[in-house]
Amino acid sequence: MEILRQTFDYYLTIAEENLAKASKESNPAKWLYKNNFRTSLFMLEALTRVYQKIADKKIFEKLNKHFKSGEDLIGEIDFFYYYAEILEDEKVKADLTKKAVDKEEEYNKLLAKKDWLNGKRIKKIRKQISDIPNLDIEEETAKIKDFYKNEIAEIISFSKTSDFKFEDIEDDVHEIRRDLRWLSIYPQAFLGLFKYADNQEKQPEYIQKYLTDNIVNSPYNVFPTTLNFNDHILINKDYFFALSWVIDAIGDLKDEGLKTEALHLVDADSPKEVEIATLLKRSEEILVPFFKEENLNHLVQN
């Protein structure tokens, strides 16, 4: 499991350094939130999602829960602080800020209870990873590729059984965006295993609408080359850019919807239904053609 050990070691080292610094702070949770600890947790969560399917399910499901619990709490802290800053009503700002502080307190308790700040949790995870039975690197690469293609197939299957008649921003729009976003996170998490194919398949003309300057020049669409691998999982760049465009477009709508939800959370009399209905309709208008074009079918280049 050479890929497993190299990628985990990279992110665990970053996490270890950040947690050591946070442990010296009066409010470790806030320090970790401000210093982008969530990204490390996201990447580790992505790896566990893969390896619970291709390696020891029990171990990686538990690790996934550990990483996800922290990532979720930092996400909630970020949510409340972000909307406390951009919403104008002073009472709303105060209420959302208090909710952020409450989540910080909750995360600080979890950090202490689960031995994140004293180094024991990371040490235990390293031991668990070292004990995973070895797997030939070519076979490991093939299994990761199969996992990625299966994830794509599941999303495509969902698209064929759903008419995208969304009813809720969080449960519907955010959920499909989350599934699509994992497809963009896995290539980042593997630090060089995924790369863009040199010889691109010829794309239809419609693909150009997705190749905006923001997407083409986005640093998030540059695959890392931190680690060196002989074999790679080849991705069609233009279709990956199309995926990235849809993730961004749905993300903008999700943010608009969550702003409405945040305001409604502290002011039950604030308008909600009309704004949300409009956003849900716009989400359908983005996703329906994207799936009809079968863009995901061409994402992995054999």
PDB file of N, CA, C and O in Angstrom, residues 192-221:
ATOM      1  N   GLY A 192      -0.617  13.458  -7.096  1.00  0.00           N
ATOM      2  CA  GLY A 192       0.176  13.166  -8.280  1.00  0.00           C
ATOM      3  C   GLY A 192      -0.198  11.880  -8.978  1.00  0.00           C
ATOM      4  O   GLY A 192       0.300  11.602 -10.082  1.00  0.00           O
ATOM      5  N   LEU A 193      -1.077  11.089  -8.366  1.00  0.00           N
ATOM      6  CA  LEU A 193      -1.500   9.839  -9.000  1.00  0.00           C
ATOM      7  C   LEU A 193      -2.408  10.123 -10.195  1.00  0.00           C
ATOM      8  O   LEU A 193      -2.367   9.421 -11.201  1.00  0.00           O
ATOM      9  N   PHE A 194      -3.223  11.146 -10.083  1.00  0.00           N
ATOM     10  CA  PHE A 194      -4.087  11.568 -11.184  1.00  0.00           C
ATOM     11  C   PHE A 194      -3.345  12.620 -12.018  1.00  0.00           C
ATOM     12  O   PHE A 194      -2.678  13.501 -11.468  1.00  0.00           O
ATOM     13  N   LYS A 195      -3.471  12.528 -13.318  1.00  0.00           N
ATOM     14  CA  LYS A 195      -2.885  13.558 -14.180  1.00  0.00           C
ATOM     15  C   LYS A 195      -3.764  13.707 -15.422  1.00  0.00           C
ATOM     16  O   LYS A 195      -4.528  12.800 -15.783  1.00  0.00           O
ATOM     17  N   TYR A 196      -3.642  14.865 -16.064  1.00  0.00           N
ATOM     18  CA  TYR A 196      -4.392  15.090 -17.296  1.00  0.00           C
ATOM     19  C   TYR A 196      -3.751  14.313 -18.435  1.00  0.00           C
ATOM     20  O   TYR A 196      -2.526  14.236 -18.553  1.00  0.00           O
ATOM     21  N   ALA A 197      -4.589  13.719 -19.261  1.00  0.00           N
ATOM     22  CA  ALA A 197      -4.106  12.960 -20.414  1.00  0.00           C
ATOM     23  C   ALA A 197      -3.441  13.897 -21.419  1.00  0.00           C
ATOM     24  O   ALA A 197      -3.921  15.006 -21.673  1.00  0.00           O
ATOM     25  N   ASP A 198      -2.331  13.471 -21.968  1.00  0.00           N
ATOM     26  CA  ASP A 198      -1.630  14.284 -22.973  1.00  0.00           C
ATOM     27  C   ASP A 198      -2.411  14.324 -24.280  1.00  0.00           C
ATOM     28  O   ASP A 198      -2.532  15.369 -24.919  1.00  0.00           O
ATOM     29  N   ASN A 199      -2.927  13.187 -24.684  1.00  0.00           N
ATOM     30  CA  ASN A 199      -3.711  13.113 -25.928  1.00  0.00           C
ATOM     31  C   ASN A 199      -5.198  13.126 -25.594  1.00  0.00           C
ATOM     32  O   ASN A 199      -5.768  12.109 -25.213  1.00  0.00           O
ATOM     33  N   GLN A 200      -5.781  14.283 -25.714  1.00  0.00           N
ATOM     34  CA  GLN A 200      -7.177  14.451 -25.347  1.00  0.00           C
ATOM     35  C   GLN A 200      -8.112  13.847 -26.403  1.00  0.00           C
ATOM     36  O   GLN A 200      -7.837  13.916 -27.607  1.00  0.00           O
ATOM     37  N   GLU A 201      -9.184  13.241 -25.924  1.00  0.00           N
ATOM     38  CA  GLU A 201     -10.238  12.849 -26.851  1.00  0.00           C
ATOM     39  C   GLU A 201     -10.858  14.116 -27.437  1.00  0.00           C
ATOM     40  O   GLU A 201     -10.892  15.164 -26.794  1.00  0.00           O
ATOM     41  N   LYS A 202     -11.347  14.023 -28.665  1.00  0.00           N
ATOM     42  CA  LYS A 202     -11.964  15.191 -29.275  1.00  0.00           C
ATOM     43  C   LYS A 202     -13.308  15.473 -28.619  1.00  0.00           C
ATOM     44  O   LYS A 202     -14.140  14.582 -28.476  1.00  0.00           O
ATOM     45  N   GLN A 203     -13.503  16.723 -28.209  1.00  0.00           N
ATOM     46  CA  GLN A 203     -14.724  17.098 -27.517  1.00  0.00           C
ATOM     47  C   GLN A 203     -15.707  17.806 -28.459  1.00  0.00           C
ATOM     48  O   GLN A 203     -15.300  18.475 -29.404  1.00  0.00           O
ATOM     49  N   PRO A 204     -16.990  17.703 -28.168  1.00  0.00           N
ATOM     50  CA  PRO A 204     -17.995  18.442 -28.950  1.00  0.00           C
ATOM     51  C   PRO A 204     -17.879  19.941 -28.692  1.00  0.00           C
ATOM     52  O   PRO A 204     -17.304  20.374 -27.688  1.00  0.00           O
ATOM     53  N   GLU A 205     -18.438  20.734 -29.573  1.00  0.00           N
ATOM     54  CA  GLU A 205     -18.308  22.186 -29.476  1.00  0.00           C
ATOM     55  C   GLU A 205     -18.916  22.748 -28.192  1.00  0.00           C
ATOM     56  O   GLU A 205     -18.439  23.745 -27.648  1.00  0.00           O
ATOM     57  N   TYR A 206     -19.970  22.117 -27.691  1.00  0.00           N
ATOM     58  CA  TYR A 206     -20.660  22.676 -26.515  1.00  0.00           C
ATOM     59  C   TYR A 206     -19.754  22.774 -25.301  1.00  0.00           C
ATOM     60  O   TYR A 206     -20.004  23.565 -24.384  1.00  0.00           O
ATOM     61  N   ILE A 207     -18.686  21.972 -25.266  1.00  0.00           N
ATOM     62  CA  ILE A 207     -17.824  21.945 -24.086  1.00  0.00           C
ATOM     63  C   ILE A 207     -17.185  23.314 -23.843  1.00  0.00           C
ATOM     64  O   ILE A 207     -16.800  23.644 -22.720  1.00  0.00           O
ATOM     65  N   GLN A 208     -17.106  24.126 -24.893  1.00  0.00           N
ATOM     66  CA  GLN A 208     -16.459  25.434 -24.777  1.00  0.00           C
ATOM     67  C   GLN A 208     -17.171  26.345 -23.775  1.00  0.00           C
ATOM     68  O   GLN A 208     -16.534  27.206 -23.165  1.00  0.00           O
ATOM     69  N   LYS A 209     -18.465  26.145 -23.592  1.00  0.00           N
ATOM     70  CA  LYS A 209     -19.201  27.029 -22.679  1.00  0.00           C
ATOM     71  C   LYS A 209     -18.730  26.863 -21.242  1.00  0.00           C
ATOM     72  O   LYS A 209     -18.930  27.760 -20.400  1.00  0.00           O
ATOM     73  N   TYR A 210     -18.113  25.729 -20.953  1.00  0.00           N
ATOM     74  CA  TYR A 210     -17.619  25.481 -19.601  1.00  0.00           C
ATOM     75  C   TYR A 210     -16.190  25.987 -19.385  1.00  0.00           C
ATOM     76  O   TYR A 210     -15.735  26.094 -18.243  1.00  0.00           O
ATOM     77  N   LEU A 211     -15.489  26.263 -20.486  1.00  0.00           N
ATOM     78  CA  LEU A 211     -14.067  26.606 -20.390  1.00  0.00           C
ATOM     79  C   LEU A 211     -13.875  28.108 -20.224  1.00  0.00           C
ATOM     80  O   LEU A 211     -13.224  28.784 -21.032  1.00  0.00           O
ATOM     81  N   THR A 212     -14.435  28.651 -19.168  1.00  0.00           N
ATOM     82  CA  THR A 212     -14.307  30.082 -18.883  1.00  0.00           C
ATOM     83  C   THR A 212     -12.909  30.367 -18.335  1.00  0.00           C
ATOM     84  O   THR A 212     -12.191  29.469 -17.885  1.00  0.00           O
ATOM     85  N   ASP A 213     -12.528  31.619 -18.353  1.00  0.00           N
ATOM     86  CA  ASP A 213     -11.205  31.998 -17.858  1.00  0.00           C
ATOM     87  C   ASP A 213     -11.028  31.597 -16.392  1.00  0.00           C
ATOM     88  O   ASP A 213      -9.952  31.129 -15.989  1.00  0.00           O
ATOM     89  N   ASN A 214     -12.084  31.802 -15.599  1.00  0.00           N
ATOM     90  CA  ASN A 214     -11.985  31.468 -14.171  1.00  0.00           C
ATOM     91  C   ASN A 214     -11.723  29.985 -13.962  1.00  0.00           C
ATOM     92  O   ASN A 214     -10.964  29.599 -13.066  1.00  0.00           O
ATOM     93  N   ILE A 215     -12.342  29.148 -14.782  1.00  0.00           N
ATOM     94  CA  ILE A 215     -12.168  27.700 -14.645  1.00  0.00           C
ATOM     95  C   ILE A 215     -10.816  27.262 -15.185  1.00  0.00           C
ATOM     96  O   ILE A 215     -10.069  26.516 -14.533  1.00  0.00           O
ATOM     97  N   VAL A 216     -10.478  27.710 -16.374  1.00  0.00           N
ATOM     98  CA  VAL A 216      -9.224  27.296 -17.010  1.00  0.00           C
ATOM     99  C   VAL A 216      -8.017  27.723 -16.182  1.00  0.00           C
ATOM    100  O   VAL A 216      -7.011  26.997 -16.108  1.00  0.00           O
ATOM    101  N   ASN A 217      -8.109  28.883 -15.533  1.00  0.00           N
ATOM    102  CA  ASN A 217      -6.974  29.416 -14.781  1.00  0.00           C
ATOM    103  C   ASN A 217      -7.066  29.164 -13.271  1.00  0.00           C
ATOM    104  O   ASN A 217      -6.237  29.674 -12.510  1.00  0.00           O
ATOM    105  N   SER A 218      -8.041  28.376 -12.863  1.00  0.00           N
ATOM    106  CA  SER A 218      -8.207  28.119 -11.436  1.00  0.00           C
ATOM    107  C   SER A 218      -7.084  27.240 -10.895  1.00  0.00           C
ATOM    108  O   SER A 218      -6.785  26.174 -11.467  1.00  0.00           O
ATOM    109  N   PRO A 219      -6.466  27.627  -9.787  1.00  0.00           N
ATOM    110  CA  PRO A 219      -5.419  26.783  -9.184  1.00  0.00           C
ATOM    111  C   PRO A 219      -5.971  25.455  -8.693  1.00  0.00           C
ATOM    112  O   PRO A 219      -5.224  24.486  -8.548  1.00  0.00           O
ATOM    113  N   TYR A 220      -7.290  25.395  -8.451  1.00  0.00           N
ATOM    114  CA  TYR A 220      -7.908  24.154  -7.991  1.00  0.00           C
ATOM    115  C   TYR A 220      -8.004  23.110  -9.102  1.00  0.00           C
ATOM    116  O   TYR A 220      -8.278  21.940  -8.829  1.00  0.00           O
ATOM    117  N   ASN A 221      -7.789  23.555 -10.339  1.00  0.00           N
ATOM    118  CA  ASN A 221      -7.830  22.621 -11.460  1.00  0.00           C
ATOM    119  C   ASN A 221      -6.436  22.208 -11.931  1.00  0.00           C
ATOM    120  O   ASN A 221      -6.278  21.606 -12.983  1.00  0.00           O
TER     121      ASN A 221
END
